[in-house]
Amino acid sequence: MRKLHALNEDSFHEIEWKEGLAMVRFYAPWCPPCHNSESLFNTFVKSIEANLTIGTVNVDQAPVLTTRYNIWGLPSVLMFKDGQLIHHIVGVKPISDYQKALEELIKYESKNDEQNEEKSSIGSLCLTKSEIKAE
């Protein structure tokens, strides 16, 4: 099984500074929907084939993060690409909703990677002044 990283305000930089994909579940120990959906979330995590970091945050232990990311409903699942928040899913949702959001996140990553490759190849088509004079 994939490792779920227990994150807090000191370790959340692992997500914010990380290149690539990440998914974080915000929950509270006193939240019945959080408990009821935990096995659903774990089932979803087991099914993921994409390369991404997965973490959890206890909102009671991370009030600054809770405020920064506007966590107003629990559980909340946030999906990041290169530290940038792309999706924010609030409440208990079916696995298909998480899968759809993850697929969109992967497409977003692929689209950006393709754009970066195009920029690189365009840059290699440029000639310097000395190359132009030599022709």
CSV table of N, CA and C in Angstrom, one decimal:
chain,number,residue,atom,x,y,z
A,1,MET,N,0.8,-1.2,0.0
A,1,MET,CA,0.0,0.0,0.0
A,1,MET,C,0.9,1.2,0.0
A,2,ARG,N,0.4,2.3,-0.7
A,2,ARG,CA,1.1,3.5,-0.7
A,2,ARG,C,1.2,4.1,0.7
A,3,LYS,N,2.3,4.8,1.0
A,3,LYS,CA,2.4,5.4,2.3
A,3,LYS,C,1.7,6.8,2.3
A,4,LEU,N,0.9,6.9,3.4
A,4,LEU,CA,0.2,8.2,3.6
A,4,LEU,C,1.1,9.0,4.6
A,5,HIS,N,1.4,10.1,4.2
A,5,HIS,CA,2.3,11.0,5.0
A,5,HIS,C,1.4,11.8,6.0
A,6,ALA,N,1.6,11.7,7.3
A,6,ALA,CA,0.9,12.5,8.2
A,6,ALA,C,1.6,13.9,8.2
A,7,LEU,N,0.9,14.9,7.8
A,7,LEU,CA,1.5,16.2,7.6
A,7,LEU,C,1.0,17.1,8.7
A,8,ASN,N,1.9,18.1,9.0
A,8,ASN,CA,1.5,19.2,9.9
A,8,ASN,C,2.0,20.5,9.4
A,9,GLU,N,1.9,21.6,10.2
A,9,GLU,CA,2.3,22.9,9.7
A,9,GLU,C,3.8,22.9,9.4
A,10,ASP,N,4.6,22.1,10.1
A,10,ASP,CA,6.0,22.1,9.9
A,10,ASP,C,6.4,21.3,8.7
A,11,SER,N,5.7,20.3,8.4
A,11,SER,CA,6.1,19.4,7.3
A,11,SER,C,5.3,19.6,6.0
A,12,PHE,N,4.3,20.5,6.0
A,12,PHE,CA,3.5,20.6,4.8
A,12,PHE,C,4.3,21.2,3.6
A,13,HIS,N,5.5,21.8,3.9
A,13,HIS,CA,6.3,22.2,2.8
A,13,HIS,C,6.7,21.1,1.8
A,14,GLU,N,6.6,19.8,2.3
A,14,GLU,CA,6.9,18.7,1.4
A,14,GLU,C,5.9,18.7,0.3
A,15,ILE,N,4.7,19.2,0.5
A,15,ILE,CA,3.7,19.3,-0.6
A,15,ILE,C,3.9,20.6,-1.4
A,16,GLU,N,4.0,21.7,-0.6
A,16,GLU,CA,4.1,23.1,-1.2
A,16,GLU,C,5.3,23.3,-2.1
A,17,TRP,N,6.4,22.6,-1.8
A,17,TRP,CA,7.7,22.8,-2.5
A,17,TRP,C,8.0,21.6,-3.4
A,18,LYS,N,7.1,20.6,-3.5
A,18,LYS,CA,7.3,19.4,-4.2
A,18,LYS,C,7.0,19.6,-5.7
A,19,GLU,N,7.9,19.1,-6.6
A,19,GLU,CA,7.5,19.1,-8.0
A,19,GLU,C,6.7,17.8,-8.2
A,20,GLY,N,5.7,17.9,-9.1
A,20,GLY,CA,4.9,16.8,-9.4
A,20,GLY,C,3.6,16.9,-8.7
A,21,LEU,N,2.9,15.7,-8.6
A,21,LEU,CA,1.5,15.7,-8.1
A,21,LEU,C,1.5,15.3,-6.6
A,22,ALA,N,0.5,15.9,-6.0
A,22,ALA,CA,0.3,15.5,-4.5
A,22,ALA,C,-1.2,15.6,-4.2
A,23,MET,N,-1.7,14.8,-3.3
A,23,MET,CA,-3.0,14.9,-2.8
A,23,MET,C,-3.0,14.8,-1.3
A,24,VAL,N,-3.8,15.7,-0.7
A,24,VAL,CA,-3.8,15.8,0.8
A,24,VAL,C,-5.3,15.8,1.3
A,25,ARG,N,-5.5,14.9,2.3
A,25,ARG,CA,-6.9,14.8,2.9
A,25,ARG,C,-6.8,15.5,4.2
A,26,PHE,N,-7.7,16.5,4.4
A,26,PHE,CA,-7.8,17.2,5.6
A,26,PHE,C,-9.0,16.6,6.4
A,27,TYR,N,-8.8,16.3,7.7
A,27,TYR,CA,-9.8,15.6,8.5
A,27,TYR,C,-9.8,16.1,9.9
A,28,ALA,N,-10.7,15.6,10.7
A,28,ALA,CA,-10.7,15.8,12.2
A,28,ALA,C,-11.1,14.6,12.9
A,29,PRO,N,-10.4,14.2,14.0
A,29,PRO,CA,-10.8,13.0,14.7
A,29,PRO,C,-12.2,13.0,15.2
A,30,TRP,N,-12.8,14.1,15.5
A,30,TRP,CA,-14.2,14.2,16.0
A,30,TRP,C,-15.2,14.3,14.9
A,31,CYS,N,-14.8,14.2,13.6
A,31,CYS,CA,-15.7,14.3,12.5
A,31,CYS,C,-16.3,13.0,12.0
A,32,PRO,N,-17.6,12.7,12.3
A,32,PRO,CA,-18.2,11.4,11.8
A,32,PRO,C,-18.0,11.2,10.3
A,33,PRO,N,-18.3,12.1,9.4
A,33,PRO,CA,-18.1,11.9,8.0
A,33,PRO,C,-16.6,11.5,7.6
A,34,CYS,N,-15.7,12.1,8.4
A,34,CYS,CA,-14.3,11.8,8.2
A,34,CYS,C,-14.0,10.3,8.5
A,35,HIS,N,-14.5,9.8,9.6
A,35,HIS,CA,-14.4,8.4,10.0
A,35,HIS,C,-15.1,7.5,9.0
A,36,ASN,N,-16.3,7.9,8.6
A,36,ASN,CA,-17.1,7.0,7.7
A,36,ASN,C,-16.5,6.9,6.3
A,37,SER,N,-15.8,8.0,5.9
A,37,SER,CA,-15.2,8.0,4.5
A,37,SER,C,-13.7,7.6,4.5
A,38,GLU,N,-13.1,7.3,5.6
A,38,GLU,CA,-11.7,7.0,5.6
A,38,GLU,C,-11.4,5.7,4.8
A,39,SER,N,-12.2,4.7,5.0
A,39,SER,CA,-12.0,3.4,4.3
A,39,SER,C,-12.2,3.6,2.8
A,40,LEU,N,-13.2,4.5,2.4
A,40,LEU,CA,-13.4,4.8,1.0
A,40,LEU,C,-12.2,5.5,0.4
A,41,PHE,N,-11.6,6.5,1.1
A,41,PHE,CA,-10.4,7.2,0.7
A,41,PHE,C,-9.3,6.2,0.6
A,42,ASN,N,-9.1,5.3,1.5
A,42,ASN,CA,-8.0,4.4,1.5
A,42,ASN,C,-8.1,3.4,0.3
A,43,THR,N,-9.3,3.0,0.0
A,43,THR,CA,-9.6,2.2,-1.2
A,43,THR,C,-9.2,2.9,-2.5
A,44,PHE,N,-9.6,4.2,-2.5
A,44,PHE,CA,-9.2,5.0,-3.7
A,44,PHE,C,-7.6,5.1,-3.8
A,45,VAL,N,-7.0,5.4,-2.7
A,45,VAL,CA,-5.5,5.5,-2.7
A,45,VAL,C,-4.9,4.2,-3.2
A,46,LYS,N,-5.4,3.1,-2.8
A,46,LYS,CA,-4.8,1.8,-3.2
A,46,LYS,C,-4.9,1.6,-4.7
A,47,SER,N,-6.0,2.2,-5.3
A,47,SER,CA,-6.2,2.1,-6.8
A,47,SER,C,-5.4,3.0,-7.6
A,48,ILE,N,-4.7,3.9,-7.0
A,48,ILE,CA,-4.0,5.0,-7.8
A,48,ILE,C,-2.7,4.4,-8.4
A,49,GLU,N,-2.5,4.5,-9.7
A,49,GLU,CA,-1.3,4.1,-10.3
A,49,GLU,C,-0.3,5.2,-10.6
A,50,ALA,N,-0.9,6.4,-10.6
A,50,ALA,CA,0.0,7.6,-10.9
A,50,ALA,C,1.0,7.8,-9.8
A,51,ASN,N,2.1,8.5,-10.2
A,51,ASN,CA,3.1,8.8,-9.2
A,51,ASN,C,2.8,10.1,-8.5
A,52,LEU,N,2.3,10.0,-7.3
A,52,LEU,CA,2.0,11.2,-6.5
A,52,LEU,C,2.2,11.0,-5.1
A,53,THR,N,2.4,12.1,-4.3
A,53,THR,CA,2.6,12.0,-2.9
A,53,THR,C,1.2,12.2,-2.3
A,54,ILE,N,0.9,11.4,-1.2
A,54,ILE,CA,-0.4,11.4,-0.6
A,54,ILE,C,-0.2,11.7,0.9
A,55,GLY,N,-0.9,12.7,1.4
A,55,GLY,CA,-0.8,13.0,2.8
A,55,GLY,C,-2.1,13.3,3.5
A,56,THR,N,-2.1,13.4,4.8
A,56,THR,CA,-3.2,13.7,5.6
A,56,THR,C,-2.9,14.8,6.6
A,57,VAL,N,-3.9,15.6,6.9
A,57,VAL,CA,-3.7,16.7,7.8
A,57,VAL,C,-4.8,16.7,8.8
A,58,ASN,N,-4.5,16.6,10.1
A,58,ASN,CA,-5.5,16.7,11.2
A,58,ASN,C,-5.7,18.2,11.4
A,59,VAL,N,-6.9,18.7,11.1
A,59,VAL,CA,-7.2,20.2,11.1
A,59,VAL,C,-7.0,20.8,12.5
A,60,ASP,N,-7.2,19.9,13.6
A,60,ASP,CA,-7.0,20.4,14.9
A,60,ASP,C,-5.6,20.7,15.2
A,61,GLN,N,-4.7,20.1,14.5
A,61,GLN,CA,-3.2,20.3,14.8
A,61,GLN,C,-2.6,21.2,13.7
A,62,ALA,N,-3.4,21.7,12.8
A,62,ALA,CA,-2.9,22.6,11.8
A,62,ALA,C,-3.9,23.8,11.5
A,63,PRO,N,-4.1,24.6,12.4
A,63,PRO,CA,-5.1,25.7,12.2
A,63,PRO,C,-4.6,26.7,11.1
A,64,VAL,N,-3.3,26.9,11.0
A,64,VAL,CA,-2.8,27.8,10.0
A,64,VAL,C,-3.1,27.3,8.6
A,65,LEU,N,-2.8,26.0,8.4
A,65,LEU,CA,-3.0,25.4,7.1
A,65,LEU,C,-4.5,25.3,6.8
A,66,THR,N,-5.3,25.1,7.8
A,66,THR,CA,-6.8,25.0,7.6
A,66,THR,C,-7.3,26.4,7.1
A,67,THR,N,-6.7,27.5,7.6
A,67,THR,CA,-7.1,28.8,7.2
A,67,THR,C,-6.6,29.1,5.8
A,68,ARG,N,-5.3,28.8,5.6
A,68,ARG,CA,-4.6,29.1,4.3
A,68,ARG,C,-5.3,28.5,3.2
A,69,TYR,N,-5.8,27.2,3.3
A,69,TYR,CA,-6.4,26.5,2.2
A,69,TYR,C,-8.0,26.5,2.3
A,70,ASN,N,-8.5,27.4,3.1
A,70,ASN,CA,-10.0,27.6,3.2
A,70,ASN,C,-10.7,26.3,3.5
A,71,ILE,N,-10.3,25.5,4.4
A,71,ILE,CA,-10.9,24.3,4.8
A,71,ILE,C,-12.1,24.6,5.7
A,72,TRP,N,-13.3,24.6,5.1
A,72,TRP,CA,-14.5,25.0,5.8
A,72,TRP,C,-15.5,23.8,5.9
A,73,GLY,N,-15.2,22.7,5.3
A,73,GLY,CA,-16.0,21.5,5.3
A,73,GLY,C,-15.0,20.3,5.4
A,74,LEU,N,-15.5,19.3,6.1
A,74,LEU,CA,-14.6,18.1,6.3
A,74,LEU,C,-15.4,16.8,5.9
A,75,PRO,N,-14.7,15.9,5.4
A,75,PRO,CA,-13.3,15.9,5.0
A,75,PRO,C,-13.1,16.8,3.7
A,76,SER,N,-11.9,17.2,3.5
A,76,SER,CA,-11.6,18.0,2.3
A,76,SER,C,-10.3,17.3,1.7
A,77,VAL,N,-10.4,17.2,0.4
A,77,VAL,CA,-9.2,16.6,-0.4
A,77,VAL,C,-8.7,17.7,-1.3
A,78,LEU,N,-7.4,18.0,-1.2
A,78,LEU,CA,-6.8,19.0,-2.0
A,78,LEU,C,-5.8,18.3,-2.9
A,79,MET,N,-5.8,18.7,-4.2
A,79,MET,CA,-4.8,18.1,-5.2
A,79,MET,C,-3.9,19.2,-5.7
A,80,PHE,N,-2.6,18.9,-5.7
A,80,PHE,CA,-1.6,19.9,-6.1
A,80,PHE,C,-0.8,19.4,-7.3
A,81,LYS,N,-0.3,20.4,-8.1
A,81,LYS,CA,0.7,20.1,-9.1
A,81,LYS,C,1.8,21.1,-8.9
A,82,ASP,N,3.0,20.7,-8.7
A,82,ASP,CA,4.1,21.5,-8.4
A,82,ASP,C,3.9,22.5,-7.3
A,83,GLY,N,3.2,22.1,-6.2
A,83,GLY,CA,2.9,23.0,-5.1
A,83,GLY,C,1.7,23.9,-5.3
A,84,GLN,N,1.1,23.9,-6.5
A,84,GLN,CA,0.0,24.8,-6.8
A,84,GLN,C,-1.3,24.0,-6.6
A,85,LEU,N,-2.2,24.6,-5.8
A,85,LEU,CA,-3.5,23.9,-5.6
A,85,LEU,C,-4.3,23.9,-6.9
A,86,ILE,N,-4.8,22.8,-7.4
A,86,ILE,CA,-5.5,22.6,-8.6
A,86,ILE,C,-7.0,22.2,-8.3
A,87,HIS,N,-7.2,21.3,-7.4
A,87,HIS,CA,-8.6,20.9,-7.0
A,87,HIS,C,-8.8,20.9,-5.5
A,88,HIS,N,-10.0,21.3,-5.1
A,88,HIS,CA,-10.4,21.3,-3.7
A,88,HIS,C,-11.8,20.6,-3.6
A,89,ILE,N,-11.8,19.4,-3.1
A,89,ILE,CA,-13.0,18.6,-3.0
A,89,ILE,C,-13.5,18.6,-1.6
A,90,VAL,N,-14.7,19.0,-1.3
A,90,VAL,CA,-15.2,19.1,0.0
A,90,VAL,C,-16.3,18.1,0.3
A,91,GLY,N,-16.3,17.4,1.4
A,91,GLY,CA,-17.3,16.5,1.8
A,91,GLY,C,-17.0,15.1,1.3
A,92,VAL,N,-17.9,14.2,1.7
A,92,VAL,CA,-17.8,12.8,1.3
A,92,VAL,C,-18.3,12.6,-0.1
A,93,LYS,N,-17.5,12.1,-1.0
A,93,LYS,CA,-17.8,12.0,-2.4
A,93,LYS,C,-17.6,10.5,-2.8
A,94,PRO,N,-18.2,10.1,-3.9
A,94,PRO,CA,-17.9,8.7,-4.4
A,94,PRO,C,-16.5,8.7,-5.0
A,95,ILE,N,-16.0,7.5,-5.0
A,95,ILE,CA,-14.6,7.3,-5.5
A,95,ILE,C,-14.5,7.9,-6.9
A,96,SER,N,-15.6,7.8,-7.7
A,96,SER,CA,-15.5,8.3,-9.1
A,96,SER,C,-15.2,9.8,-9.2
A,97,ASP,N,-15.7,10.6,-8.2
A,97,ASP,CA,-15.4,12.0,-8.1
A,97,ASP,C,-13.9,12.2,-7.9
A,98,TYR,N,-13.3,11.4,-7.0
A,98,TYR,CA,-11.8,11.6,-6.8
A,98,TYR,C,-11.1,11.1,-8.0
A,99,GLN,N,-11.5,10.0,-8.7
A,99,GLN,CA,-10.8,9.6,-9.9
A,99,GLN,C,-10.9,10.6,-11.0
A,100,LYS,N,-12.0,11.2,-11.2
A,100,LYS,CA,-12.2,12.3,-12.2
A,100,LYS,C,-11.2,13.4,-11.9
A,101,ALA,N,-11.2,13.9,-10.7
A,101,ALA,CA,-10.3,15.0,-10.3
A,101,ALA,C,-8.9,14.6,-10.5
A,102,LEU,N,-8.5,13.4,-10.2
A,102,LEU,CA,-7.1,13.0,-10.4
A,102,LEU,C,-6.8,12.9,-11.8
A,103,GLU,N,-7.7,12.4,-12.7
A,103,GLU,CA,-7.5,12.3,-14.1
A,103,GLU,C,-7.2,13.7,-14.7
A,104,GLU,N,-8.0,14.7,-14.2
A,104,GLU,CA,-7.9,16.1,-14.7
A,104,GLU,C,-6.5,16.6,-14.3
A,105,LEU,N,-6.1,16.3,-13.1
A,105,LEU,CA,-4.8,16.7,-12.6
A,105,LEU,C,-3.7,16.1,-13.4
A,106,ILE,N,-3.8,14.9,-13.7
A,106,ILE,CA,-2.8,14.2,-14.6
A,106,ILE,C,-2.8,14.8,-16.0
A,107,LYS,N,-3.9,15.1,-16.5
A,107,LYS,CA,-4.0,15.8,-17.8
A,107,LYS,C,-3.4,17.2,-17.8
A,108,TYR,N,-3.6,17.9,-16.7
A,108,TYR,CA,-3.1,19.2,-16.5
A,108,TYR,C,-1.6,19.1,-16.4
A,109,GLU,N,-1.0,18.1,-15.8
A,109,GLU,CA,0.4,17.9,-15.7
A,109,GLU,C,1.0,17.6,-17.1
A,110,SER,N,0.3,16.7,-17.8
A,110,SER,CA,0.8,16.4,-19.2
A,110,SER,C,0.7,17.6,-20.1
A,111,LYS,N,-0.3,18.3,-20.0
A,111,LYS,CA,-0.5,19.5,-20.9
A,111,LYS,C,0.7,20.5,-20.6
A,112,ASN,N,1.0,20.8,-19.4
A,112,ASN,CA,2.0,21.7,-19.0
A,112,ASN,C,3.4,21.1,-19.4
A,113,ASP,N,3.6,19.8,-19.3
A,113,ASP,CA,4.9,19.2,-19.7
A,113,ASP,C,5.0,19.4,-21.2
A,114,GLU,N,4.0,19.2,-22.0
A,114,GLU,CA,4.0,19.3,-23.4
A,114,GLU,C,4.4,20.8,-23.8
A,115,GLN,N,3.7,21.7,-23.1
A,115,GLN,CA,4.0,23.1,-23.4
A,115,GLN,C,5.5,23.5,-23.1
A,116,ASN,N,6.0,22.9,-22.0
A,116,ASN,CA,7.4,23.2,-21.7
A,116,ASN,C,8.3,22.5,-22.7
A,117,GLU,N,8.0,21.3,-23.3
A,117,GLU,CA,8.8,20.7,-24.3
A,117,GLU,C,8.8,21.6,-25.6
A,118,GLU,N,7.6,22.1,-25.9
A,118,GLU,CA,7.5,23.0,-27.1
A,118,GLU,C,8.4,24.2,-27.0
A,119,LYS,N,8.4,24.8,-25.8
A,119,LYS,CA,9.2,26.0,-25.5
A,119,LYS,C,10.7,25.6,-25.7
A,120,SER,N,11.1,24.5,-25.2
A,120,SER,CA,12.4,24.0,-25.3
A,120,SER,C,12.8,23.8,-26.8
A,121,SER,N,12.0,23.2,-27.6
A,121,SER,CA,12.3,22.9,-28.9
A,121,SER,C,12.3,24.2,-29.8
A,122,ILE,N,11.5,25.2,-29.4
A,122,ILE,CA,11.5,26.4,-30.1
A,122,ILE,C,12.8,27.2,-29.8
A,123,GLY,N,13.2,27.1,-28.6
A,123,GLY,CA,14.5,27.8,-28.2
A,123,GLY,C,15.6,27.2,-29.0
A,124,SER,N,15.6,25.9,-29.4
A,124,SER,CA,16.8,25.3,-30.1
A,124,SER,C,16.8,25.7,-31.5
A,125,LEU,N,15.7,26.3,-32.1
A,125,LEU,CA,15.6,26.7,-33.5
A,125,LEU,C,16.2,28.1,-33.7
A,126,CYS,N,16.5,28.8,-32.6
A,126,CYS,CA,17.0,30.2,-32.7
A,126,CYS,C,18.5,30.1,-33.1
A,127,LEU,N,18.9,31.1,-33.9
A,127,LEU,CA,20.3,31.2,-34.2
A,127,LEU,C,21.0,32.3,-33.5
A,128,THR,N,22.2,32.2,-33.2
A,128,THR,CA,22.9,33.3,-32.6
A,128,THR,C,23.5,34.2,-33.7
A,129,LYS,N,23.9,35.4,-33.3
A,129,LYS,CA,24.5,36.3,-34.3
A,129,LYS,C,25.7,35.7,-35.1
A,130,SER,N,26.5,35.0,-34.3
A,130,SER,CA,27.7,34.4,-35.0
A,130,SER,C,27.3,33.3,-35.9
A,131,GLU,N,26.2,32.6,-35.6
A,131,GLU,CA,25.8,31.5,-36.5
A,131,GLU,C,25.2,32.1,-37.8
A,132,ILE,N,24.5,33.3,-37.7
A,132,ILE,CA,23.9,33.9,-38.9
A,132,ILE,C,25.1,34.5,-39.8
A,133,LYS,N,26.1,35.1,-39.2
A,133,LYS,CA,27.2,35.6,-39.9
A,133,LYS,C,28.0,34.5,-40.7
A,134,ALA,N,28.1,33.4,-40.0
A,134,ALA,CA,28.8,32.2,-40.6
A,134,ALA,C,28.1,31.7,-41.9
A,135,GLU,N,26.8,31.9,-41.9
A,135,GLU,CA,26.0,31.4,-43.1
A,135,GLU,C,26.2,32.3,-44.2
